[in-house]
Tab-separated table of C-alpha atoms and ligand atoms in Angstrom:
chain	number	residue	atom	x	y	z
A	30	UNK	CA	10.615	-6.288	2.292
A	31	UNK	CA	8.742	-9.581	2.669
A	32	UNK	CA	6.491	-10.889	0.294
A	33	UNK	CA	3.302	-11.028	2.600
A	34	UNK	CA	0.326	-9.409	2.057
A	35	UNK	CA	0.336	-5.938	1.170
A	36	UNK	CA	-0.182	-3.644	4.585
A	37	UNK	CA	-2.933	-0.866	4.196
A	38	UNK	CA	-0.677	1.952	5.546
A	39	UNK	CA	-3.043	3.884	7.023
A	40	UNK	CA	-3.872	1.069	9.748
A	41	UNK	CA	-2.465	2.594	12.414
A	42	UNK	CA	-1.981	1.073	16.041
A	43	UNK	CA	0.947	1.652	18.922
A	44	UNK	CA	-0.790	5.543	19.551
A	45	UNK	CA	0.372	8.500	18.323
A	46	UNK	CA	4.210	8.423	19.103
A	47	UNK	CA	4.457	5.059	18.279
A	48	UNK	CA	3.760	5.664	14.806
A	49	UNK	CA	5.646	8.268	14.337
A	50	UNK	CA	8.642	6.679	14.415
A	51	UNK	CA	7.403	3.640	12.657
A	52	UNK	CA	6.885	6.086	10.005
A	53	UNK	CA	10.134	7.195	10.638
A	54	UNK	CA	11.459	4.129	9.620
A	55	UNK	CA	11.027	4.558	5.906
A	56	UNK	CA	13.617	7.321	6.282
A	57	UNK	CA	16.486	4.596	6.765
A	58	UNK	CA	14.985	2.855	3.116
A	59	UNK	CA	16.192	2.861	-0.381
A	60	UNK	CA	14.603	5.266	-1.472
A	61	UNK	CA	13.218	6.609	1.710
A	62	UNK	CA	9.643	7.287	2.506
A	63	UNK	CA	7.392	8.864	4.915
A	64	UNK	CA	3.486	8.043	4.629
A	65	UNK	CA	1.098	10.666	3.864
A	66	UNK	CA	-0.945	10.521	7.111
A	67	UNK	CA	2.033	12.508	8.411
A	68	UNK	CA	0.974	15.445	6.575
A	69	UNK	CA	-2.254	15.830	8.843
A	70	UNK	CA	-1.131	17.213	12.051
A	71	UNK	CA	-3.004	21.587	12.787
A	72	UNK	CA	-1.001	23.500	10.359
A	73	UNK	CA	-1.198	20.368	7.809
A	74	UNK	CA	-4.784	20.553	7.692
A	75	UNK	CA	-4.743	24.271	7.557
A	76	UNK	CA	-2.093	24.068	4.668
A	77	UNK	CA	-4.120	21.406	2.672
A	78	UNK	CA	-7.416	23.054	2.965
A	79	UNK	CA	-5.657	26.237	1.301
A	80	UNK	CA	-4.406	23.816	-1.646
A	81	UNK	CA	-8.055	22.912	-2.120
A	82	UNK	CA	-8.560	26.550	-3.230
A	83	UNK	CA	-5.380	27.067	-4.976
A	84	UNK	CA	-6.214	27.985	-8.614
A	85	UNK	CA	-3.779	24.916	-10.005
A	86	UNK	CA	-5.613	22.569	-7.454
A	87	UNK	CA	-8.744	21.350	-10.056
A	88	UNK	CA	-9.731	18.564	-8.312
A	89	UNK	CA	-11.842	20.117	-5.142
A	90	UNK	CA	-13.822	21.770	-7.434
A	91	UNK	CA	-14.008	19.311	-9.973
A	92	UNK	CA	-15.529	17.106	-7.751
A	93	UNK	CA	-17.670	19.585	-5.779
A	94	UNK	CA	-19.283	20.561	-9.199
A	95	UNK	CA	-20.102	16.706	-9.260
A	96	UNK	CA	-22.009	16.534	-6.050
A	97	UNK	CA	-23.855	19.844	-6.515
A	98	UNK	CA	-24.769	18.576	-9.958
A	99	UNK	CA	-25.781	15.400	-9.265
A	100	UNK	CA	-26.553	14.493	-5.261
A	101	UNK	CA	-29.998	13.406	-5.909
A	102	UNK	CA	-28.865	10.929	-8.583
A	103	UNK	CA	-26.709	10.041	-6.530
A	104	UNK	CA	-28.083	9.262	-3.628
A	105	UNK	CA	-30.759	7.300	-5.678
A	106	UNK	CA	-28.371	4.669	-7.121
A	107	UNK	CA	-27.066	4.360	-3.810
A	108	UNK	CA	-30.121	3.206	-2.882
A	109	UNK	CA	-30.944	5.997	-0.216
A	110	UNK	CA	-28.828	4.887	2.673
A	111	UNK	CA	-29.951	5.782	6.140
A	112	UNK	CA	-25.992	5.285	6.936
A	113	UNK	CA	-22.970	6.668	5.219
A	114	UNK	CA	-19.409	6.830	6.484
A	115	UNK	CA	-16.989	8.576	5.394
A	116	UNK	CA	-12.789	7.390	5.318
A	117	UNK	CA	-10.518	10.723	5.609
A	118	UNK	CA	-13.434	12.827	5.707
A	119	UNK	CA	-11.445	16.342	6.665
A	120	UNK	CA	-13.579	18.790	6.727
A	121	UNK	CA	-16.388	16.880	4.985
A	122	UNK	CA	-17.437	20.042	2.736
A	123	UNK	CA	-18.210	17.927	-0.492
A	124	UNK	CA	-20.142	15.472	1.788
A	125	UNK	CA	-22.634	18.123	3.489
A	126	UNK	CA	-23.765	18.667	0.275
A	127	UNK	CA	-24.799	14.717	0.121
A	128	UNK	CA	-26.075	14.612	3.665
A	129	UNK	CA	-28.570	18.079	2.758
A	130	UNK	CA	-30.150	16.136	0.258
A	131	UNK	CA	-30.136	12.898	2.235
A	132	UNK	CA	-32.110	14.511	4.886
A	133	UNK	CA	-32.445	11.874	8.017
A	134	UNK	CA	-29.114	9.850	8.002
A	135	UNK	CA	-26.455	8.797	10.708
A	136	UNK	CA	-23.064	9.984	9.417
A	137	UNK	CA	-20.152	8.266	10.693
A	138	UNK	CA	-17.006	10.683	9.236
A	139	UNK	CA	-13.136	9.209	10.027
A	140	UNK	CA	-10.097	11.217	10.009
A	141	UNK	CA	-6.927	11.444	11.691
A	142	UNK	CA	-7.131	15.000	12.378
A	143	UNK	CA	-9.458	15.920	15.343
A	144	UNK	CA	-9.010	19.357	14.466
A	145	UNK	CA	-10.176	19.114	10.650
A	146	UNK	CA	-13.133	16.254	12.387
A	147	UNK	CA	-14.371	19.181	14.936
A	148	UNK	CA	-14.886	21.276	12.455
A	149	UNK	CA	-16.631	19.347	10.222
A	150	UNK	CA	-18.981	17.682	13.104
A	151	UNK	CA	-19.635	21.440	14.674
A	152	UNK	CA	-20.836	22.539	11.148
A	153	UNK	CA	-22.925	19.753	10.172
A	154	UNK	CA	-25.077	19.425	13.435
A	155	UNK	CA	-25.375	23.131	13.282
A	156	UNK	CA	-26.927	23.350	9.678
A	157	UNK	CA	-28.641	19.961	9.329
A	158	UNK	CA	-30.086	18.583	12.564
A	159	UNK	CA	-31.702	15.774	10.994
A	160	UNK	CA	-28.022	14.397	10.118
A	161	UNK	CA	-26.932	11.903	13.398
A	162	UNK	CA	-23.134	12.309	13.154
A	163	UNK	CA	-21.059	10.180	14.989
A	164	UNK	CA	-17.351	11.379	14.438
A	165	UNK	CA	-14.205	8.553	14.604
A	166	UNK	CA	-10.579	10.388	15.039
A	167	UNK	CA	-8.710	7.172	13.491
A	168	UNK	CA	-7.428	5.985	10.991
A	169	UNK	CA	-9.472	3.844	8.004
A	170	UNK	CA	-9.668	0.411	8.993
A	171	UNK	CA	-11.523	2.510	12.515
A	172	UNK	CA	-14.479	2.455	10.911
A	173	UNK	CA	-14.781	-1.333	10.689
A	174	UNK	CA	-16.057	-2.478	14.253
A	175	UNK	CA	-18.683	0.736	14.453
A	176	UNK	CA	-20.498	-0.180	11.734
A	177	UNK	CA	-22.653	-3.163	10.951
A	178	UNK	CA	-22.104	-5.084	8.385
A	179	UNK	CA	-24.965	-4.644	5.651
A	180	UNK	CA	-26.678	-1.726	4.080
A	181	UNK	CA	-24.492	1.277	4.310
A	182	UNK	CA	-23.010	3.909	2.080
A	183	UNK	CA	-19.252	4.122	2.020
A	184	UNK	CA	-17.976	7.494	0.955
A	185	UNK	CA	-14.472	7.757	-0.435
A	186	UNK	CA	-13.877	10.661	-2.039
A	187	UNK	CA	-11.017	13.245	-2.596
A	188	UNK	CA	-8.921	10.730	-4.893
A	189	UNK	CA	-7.393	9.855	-1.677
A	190	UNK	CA	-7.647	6.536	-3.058
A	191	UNK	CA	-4.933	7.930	-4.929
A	192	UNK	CA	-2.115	7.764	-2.039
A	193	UNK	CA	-2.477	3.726	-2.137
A	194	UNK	CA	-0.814	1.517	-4.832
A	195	UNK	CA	-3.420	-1.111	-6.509
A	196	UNK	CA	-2.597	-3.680	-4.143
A	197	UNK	CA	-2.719	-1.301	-0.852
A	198	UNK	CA	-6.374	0.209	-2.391
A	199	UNK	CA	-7.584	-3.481	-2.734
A	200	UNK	CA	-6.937	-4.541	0.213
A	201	UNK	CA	-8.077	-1.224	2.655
A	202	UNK	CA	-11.799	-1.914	0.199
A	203	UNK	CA	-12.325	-5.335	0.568
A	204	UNK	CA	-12.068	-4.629	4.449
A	205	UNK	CA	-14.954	-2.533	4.529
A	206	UNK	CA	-17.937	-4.404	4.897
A	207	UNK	CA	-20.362	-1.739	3.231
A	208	UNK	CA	-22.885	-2.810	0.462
A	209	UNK	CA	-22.493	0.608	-1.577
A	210	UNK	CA	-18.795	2.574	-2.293
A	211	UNK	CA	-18.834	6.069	-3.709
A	212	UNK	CA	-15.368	6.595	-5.043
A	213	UNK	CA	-13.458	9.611	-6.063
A	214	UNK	CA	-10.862	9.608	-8.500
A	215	UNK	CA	-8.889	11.976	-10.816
A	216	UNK	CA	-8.833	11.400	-14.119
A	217	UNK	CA	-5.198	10.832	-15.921
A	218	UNK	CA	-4.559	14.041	-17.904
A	219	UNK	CA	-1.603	16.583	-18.965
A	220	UNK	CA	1.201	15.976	-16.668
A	221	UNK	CA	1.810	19.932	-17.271
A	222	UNK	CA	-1.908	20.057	-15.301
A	223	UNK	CA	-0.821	17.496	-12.767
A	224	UNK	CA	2.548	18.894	-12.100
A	225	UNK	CA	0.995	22.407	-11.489
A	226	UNK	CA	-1.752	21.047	-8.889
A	227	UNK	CA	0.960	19.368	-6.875
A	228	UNK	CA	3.433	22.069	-7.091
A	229	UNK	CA	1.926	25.221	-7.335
A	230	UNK	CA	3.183	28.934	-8.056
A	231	UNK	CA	2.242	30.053	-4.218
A	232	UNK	CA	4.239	27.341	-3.070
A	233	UNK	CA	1.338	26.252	-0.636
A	234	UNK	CA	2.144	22.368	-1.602
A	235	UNK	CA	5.821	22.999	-1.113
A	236	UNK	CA	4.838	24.241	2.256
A	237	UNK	CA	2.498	21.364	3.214
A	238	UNK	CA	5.327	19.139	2.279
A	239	UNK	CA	8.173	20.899	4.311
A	240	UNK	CA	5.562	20.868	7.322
A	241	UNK	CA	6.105	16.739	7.777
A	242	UNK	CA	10.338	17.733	8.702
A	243	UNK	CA	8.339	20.731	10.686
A	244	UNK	CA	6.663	18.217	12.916
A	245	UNK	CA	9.059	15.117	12.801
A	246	UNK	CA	11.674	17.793	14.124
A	247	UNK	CA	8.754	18.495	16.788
A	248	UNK	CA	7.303	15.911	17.535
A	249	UNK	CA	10.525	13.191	17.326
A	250	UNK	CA	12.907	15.704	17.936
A	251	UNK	CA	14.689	15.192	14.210
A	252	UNK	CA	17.262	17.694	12.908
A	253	UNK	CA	16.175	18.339	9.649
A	254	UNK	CA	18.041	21.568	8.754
A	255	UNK	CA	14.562	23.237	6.847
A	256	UNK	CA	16.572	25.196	4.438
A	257	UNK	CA	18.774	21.912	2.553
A	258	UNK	CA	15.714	20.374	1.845
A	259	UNK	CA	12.956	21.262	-1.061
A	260	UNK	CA	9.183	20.346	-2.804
A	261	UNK	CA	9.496	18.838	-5.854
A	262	UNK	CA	6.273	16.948	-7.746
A	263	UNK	CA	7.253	14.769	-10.790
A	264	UNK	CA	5.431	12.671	-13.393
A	265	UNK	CA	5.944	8.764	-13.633
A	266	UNK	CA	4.101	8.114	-16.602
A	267	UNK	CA	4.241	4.403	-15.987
A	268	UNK	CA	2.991	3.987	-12.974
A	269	UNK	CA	0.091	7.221	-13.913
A	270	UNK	CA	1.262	8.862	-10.662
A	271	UNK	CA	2.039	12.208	-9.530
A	272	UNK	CA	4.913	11.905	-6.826
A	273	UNK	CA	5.742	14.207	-4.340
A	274	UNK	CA	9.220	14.815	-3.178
A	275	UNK	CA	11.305	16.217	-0.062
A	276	UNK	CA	15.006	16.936	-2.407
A	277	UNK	CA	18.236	17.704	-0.317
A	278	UNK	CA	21.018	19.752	-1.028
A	279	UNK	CA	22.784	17.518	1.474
A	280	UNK	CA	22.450	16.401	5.090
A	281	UNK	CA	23.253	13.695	7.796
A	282	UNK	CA	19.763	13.532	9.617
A	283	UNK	CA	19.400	12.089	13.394
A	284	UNK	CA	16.547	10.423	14.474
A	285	UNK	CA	16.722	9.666	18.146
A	286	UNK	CA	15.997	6.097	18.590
A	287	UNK	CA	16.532	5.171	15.373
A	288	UNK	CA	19.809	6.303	14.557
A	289	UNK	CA	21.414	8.621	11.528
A	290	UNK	CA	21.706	8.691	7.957
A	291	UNK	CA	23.668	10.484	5.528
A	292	UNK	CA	21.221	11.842	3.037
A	293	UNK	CA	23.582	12.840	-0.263
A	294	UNK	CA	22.501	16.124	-2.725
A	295	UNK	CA	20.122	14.800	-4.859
A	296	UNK	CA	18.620	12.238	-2.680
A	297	UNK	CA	15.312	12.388	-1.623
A	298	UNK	CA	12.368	11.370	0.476
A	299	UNK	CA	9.211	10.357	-1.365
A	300	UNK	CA	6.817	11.264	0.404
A	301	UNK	CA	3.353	10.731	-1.602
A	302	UNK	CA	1.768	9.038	-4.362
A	303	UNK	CA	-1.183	10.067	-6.208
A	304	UNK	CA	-2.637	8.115	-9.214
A	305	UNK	CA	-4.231	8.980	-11.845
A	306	UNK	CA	-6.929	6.793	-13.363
A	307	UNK	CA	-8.628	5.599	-16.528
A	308	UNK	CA	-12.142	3.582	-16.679
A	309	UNK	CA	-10.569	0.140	-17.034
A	310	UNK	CA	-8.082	0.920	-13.744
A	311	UNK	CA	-10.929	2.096	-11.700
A	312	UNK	CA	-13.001	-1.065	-12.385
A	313	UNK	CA	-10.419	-3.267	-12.088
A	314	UNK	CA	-9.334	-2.262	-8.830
A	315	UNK	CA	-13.448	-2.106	-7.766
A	316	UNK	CA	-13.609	-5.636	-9.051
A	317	UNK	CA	-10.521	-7.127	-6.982
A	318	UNK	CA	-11.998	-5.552	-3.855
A	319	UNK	CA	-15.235	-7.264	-4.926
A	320	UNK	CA	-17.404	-4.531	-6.422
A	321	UNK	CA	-18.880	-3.424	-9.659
A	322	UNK	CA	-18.821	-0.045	-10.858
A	323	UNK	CA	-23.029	0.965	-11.374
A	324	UNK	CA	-22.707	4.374	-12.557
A	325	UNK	CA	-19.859	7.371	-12.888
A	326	UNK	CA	-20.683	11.011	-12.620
A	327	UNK	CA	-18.229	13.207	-14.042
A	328	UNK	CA	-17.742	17.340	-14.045
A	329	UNK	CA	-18.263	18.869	-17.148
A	330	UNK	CA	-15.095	19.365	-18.013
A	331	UNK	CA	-13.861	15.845	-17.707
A	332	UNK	CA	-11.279	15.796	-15.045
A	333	UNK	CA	-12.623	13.650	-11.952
A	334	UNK	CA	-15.034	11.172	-11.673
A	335	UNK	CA	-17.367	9.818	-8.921
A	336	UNK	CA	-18.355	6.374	-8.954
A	337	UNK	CA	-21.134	4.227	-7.468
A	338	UNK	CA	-20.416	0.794	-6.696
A	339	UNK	CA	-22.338	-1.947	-5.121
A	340	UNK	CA	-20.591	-5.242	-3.371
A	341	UNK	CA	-20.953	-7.581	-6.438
A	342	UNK	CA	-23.172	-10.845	-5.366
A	343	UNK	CA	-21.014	-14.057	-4.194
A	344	UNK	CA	-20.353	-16.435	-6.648
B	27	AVI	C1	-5.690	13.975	0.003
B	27	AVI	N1	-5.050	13.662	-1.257
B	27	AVI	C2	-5.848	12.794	-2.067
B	27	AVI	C3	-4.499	14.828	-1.945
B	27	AVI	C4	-4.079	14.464	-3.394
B	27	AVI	O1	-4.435	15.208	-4.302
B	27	AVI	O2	-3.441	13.429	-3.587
B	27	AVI	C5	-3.337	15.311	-1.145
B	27	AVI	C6	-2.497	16.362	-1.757
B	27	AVI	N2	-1.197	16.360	-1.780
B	27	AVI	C7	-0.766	17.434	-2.377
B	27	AVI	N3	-1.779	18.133	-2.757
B	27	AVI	C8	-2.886	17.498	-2.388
């Protein structure tokens, strides 16, 4: 790896195929990766909005507690934006519950899935009118060049800040020109907690992370034999991150194009991070990407936090 500035992996480029197997890459690594975007094809989206109502899986709730609880305060230290977009927005549940109280705003939602992004737009102009939306299928750094630099609300919620490392999260938020950030993040807790949310007694998170050899064997044509391979989540307590694991019991895997590699049993493919933070991370991170933290709202049982940060003034 070179030593030049940190990529923001979500950045995209090269369309769909393209990507694919530049993501495919990390499979010929030590230790071999595939980026979490991969997760989001139909049944990936289907798969991770069931984890958001899987009893282990705290956080959707957590954090939709927080915005029921406290949208108006919210929206007031925000400063009442008339435009808010939104990075990864899904199905942009959590959000509608902003934009209701907002009442006349232009929402500008970004995801890579158009199927979670259709849902999400046919819902919101069907219940709140007043709500402009103006859906991007892309990927983060998408919502740059649509809009204006200036006063705008960026919404990042979910923890999906969580997927980046510090350096990846600082530099995909100092690209975004927006005056005001509301950021989601899990708190650091149990790893007994955090190792049931990402691995969960259903099995729905082993599925969801099975699915990304379900469409690399699709859509690249792979020959990941499904049943050598399984989910594990594990704790590294030094780096406060939950990481999720493909684990093989063994398997030479052939990626046209690319070429083959003997994966031994034991070995496995990373395939997401997800942090866990404290106060002091959370501002340091906000600070590096040149914001300060205003104010945090957090559920009532202390899990997950919301912050609202403004674009500190030059110096
Ligand atoms: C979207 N992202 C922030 C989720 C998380 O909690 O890190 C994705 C997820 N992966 C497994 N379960 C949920």
């Amino acid at each position: 790896m070179s030593s030049a500035a940190p990529r923001v992996p979500w950045a995209g480029g090269g369309g769909i195929t393209g990507a694919l197997l530049d993501a495919a890459r990390g499979l010929f690594r030590d230790p071999a990766t595939l980026p979490p975007w991969l997760f989001y094809d139909a049944r990936g989206s289907e798969l991770f909005e069931e984890i958001t109502r899987l009893p282990e899986y705290y956080l959707t709730r957590a954090e939709r507690e927080i915005f029921e609880t406290y949208a108006e305060a919210i929206l007031e230290a925000a400063g009442r934006p008339s435009l808010i977009a939104e990075l990864g927005a899904g199905t942009a549940e959590k959000t509608e519950i902003l934009l209701r109280t907002a009442g006349r705003c232009r929402y500008v939602p970004v995801d890579v899935s158009e199927a979670a992004m259709a849902v999400a737009v046919e819902r919101i102009r069907a219940s709140l009118p007043e709500v402009d939306v103006r859906p991007v299928v892309g990927t983060h750094l998408d919502v740059v060049p649509i809009v204006a630099t200036g006063a705008w609300l960026l919404v990042f919620i979910g923890s999906s800040i969580g997927n980046f490392d510090d350096d990846e999260a600082v530099a995909l938020l100092s690209a975004m020109p927006a005056d005001r950030l509301l950021l989601g993040t899990d708190r650091k807790k149990d790893p007994d907690v955090l190792i049931r949310a990402y691995d969960d007694a259903a099995g729905v998170t082993a599925a969801f992370d099975l699915n990304l050899l379900v469409r690399l064997n699709r859509e690249l044509g792979t020959d990941f034999a499904l049943d050598r391979w399984h989910h594990e989540a594990r704790w590294d307590d030094a780096r406060s991150r939950i990481e999720m694991h493909l684990v093989t019991s063994g398997q030479e895997v052939t990626v046209p194009g690319l070429g083959s590699r003997i994966f031994a049993p034991g070995e496995s493919i990373h395939t997401e991070s997800c942090h866990k933070y404290d106060r002091e991370h959370v501002e340091r991170i906000l600070r590096r990407s040149g914001f300060v933290r205003e104010v945090t709202f957090t559920d009532a049982a202390g899990r997950f936090d919301v912050h609202l940060a403004r674009r500190a003034p030059p110096r």
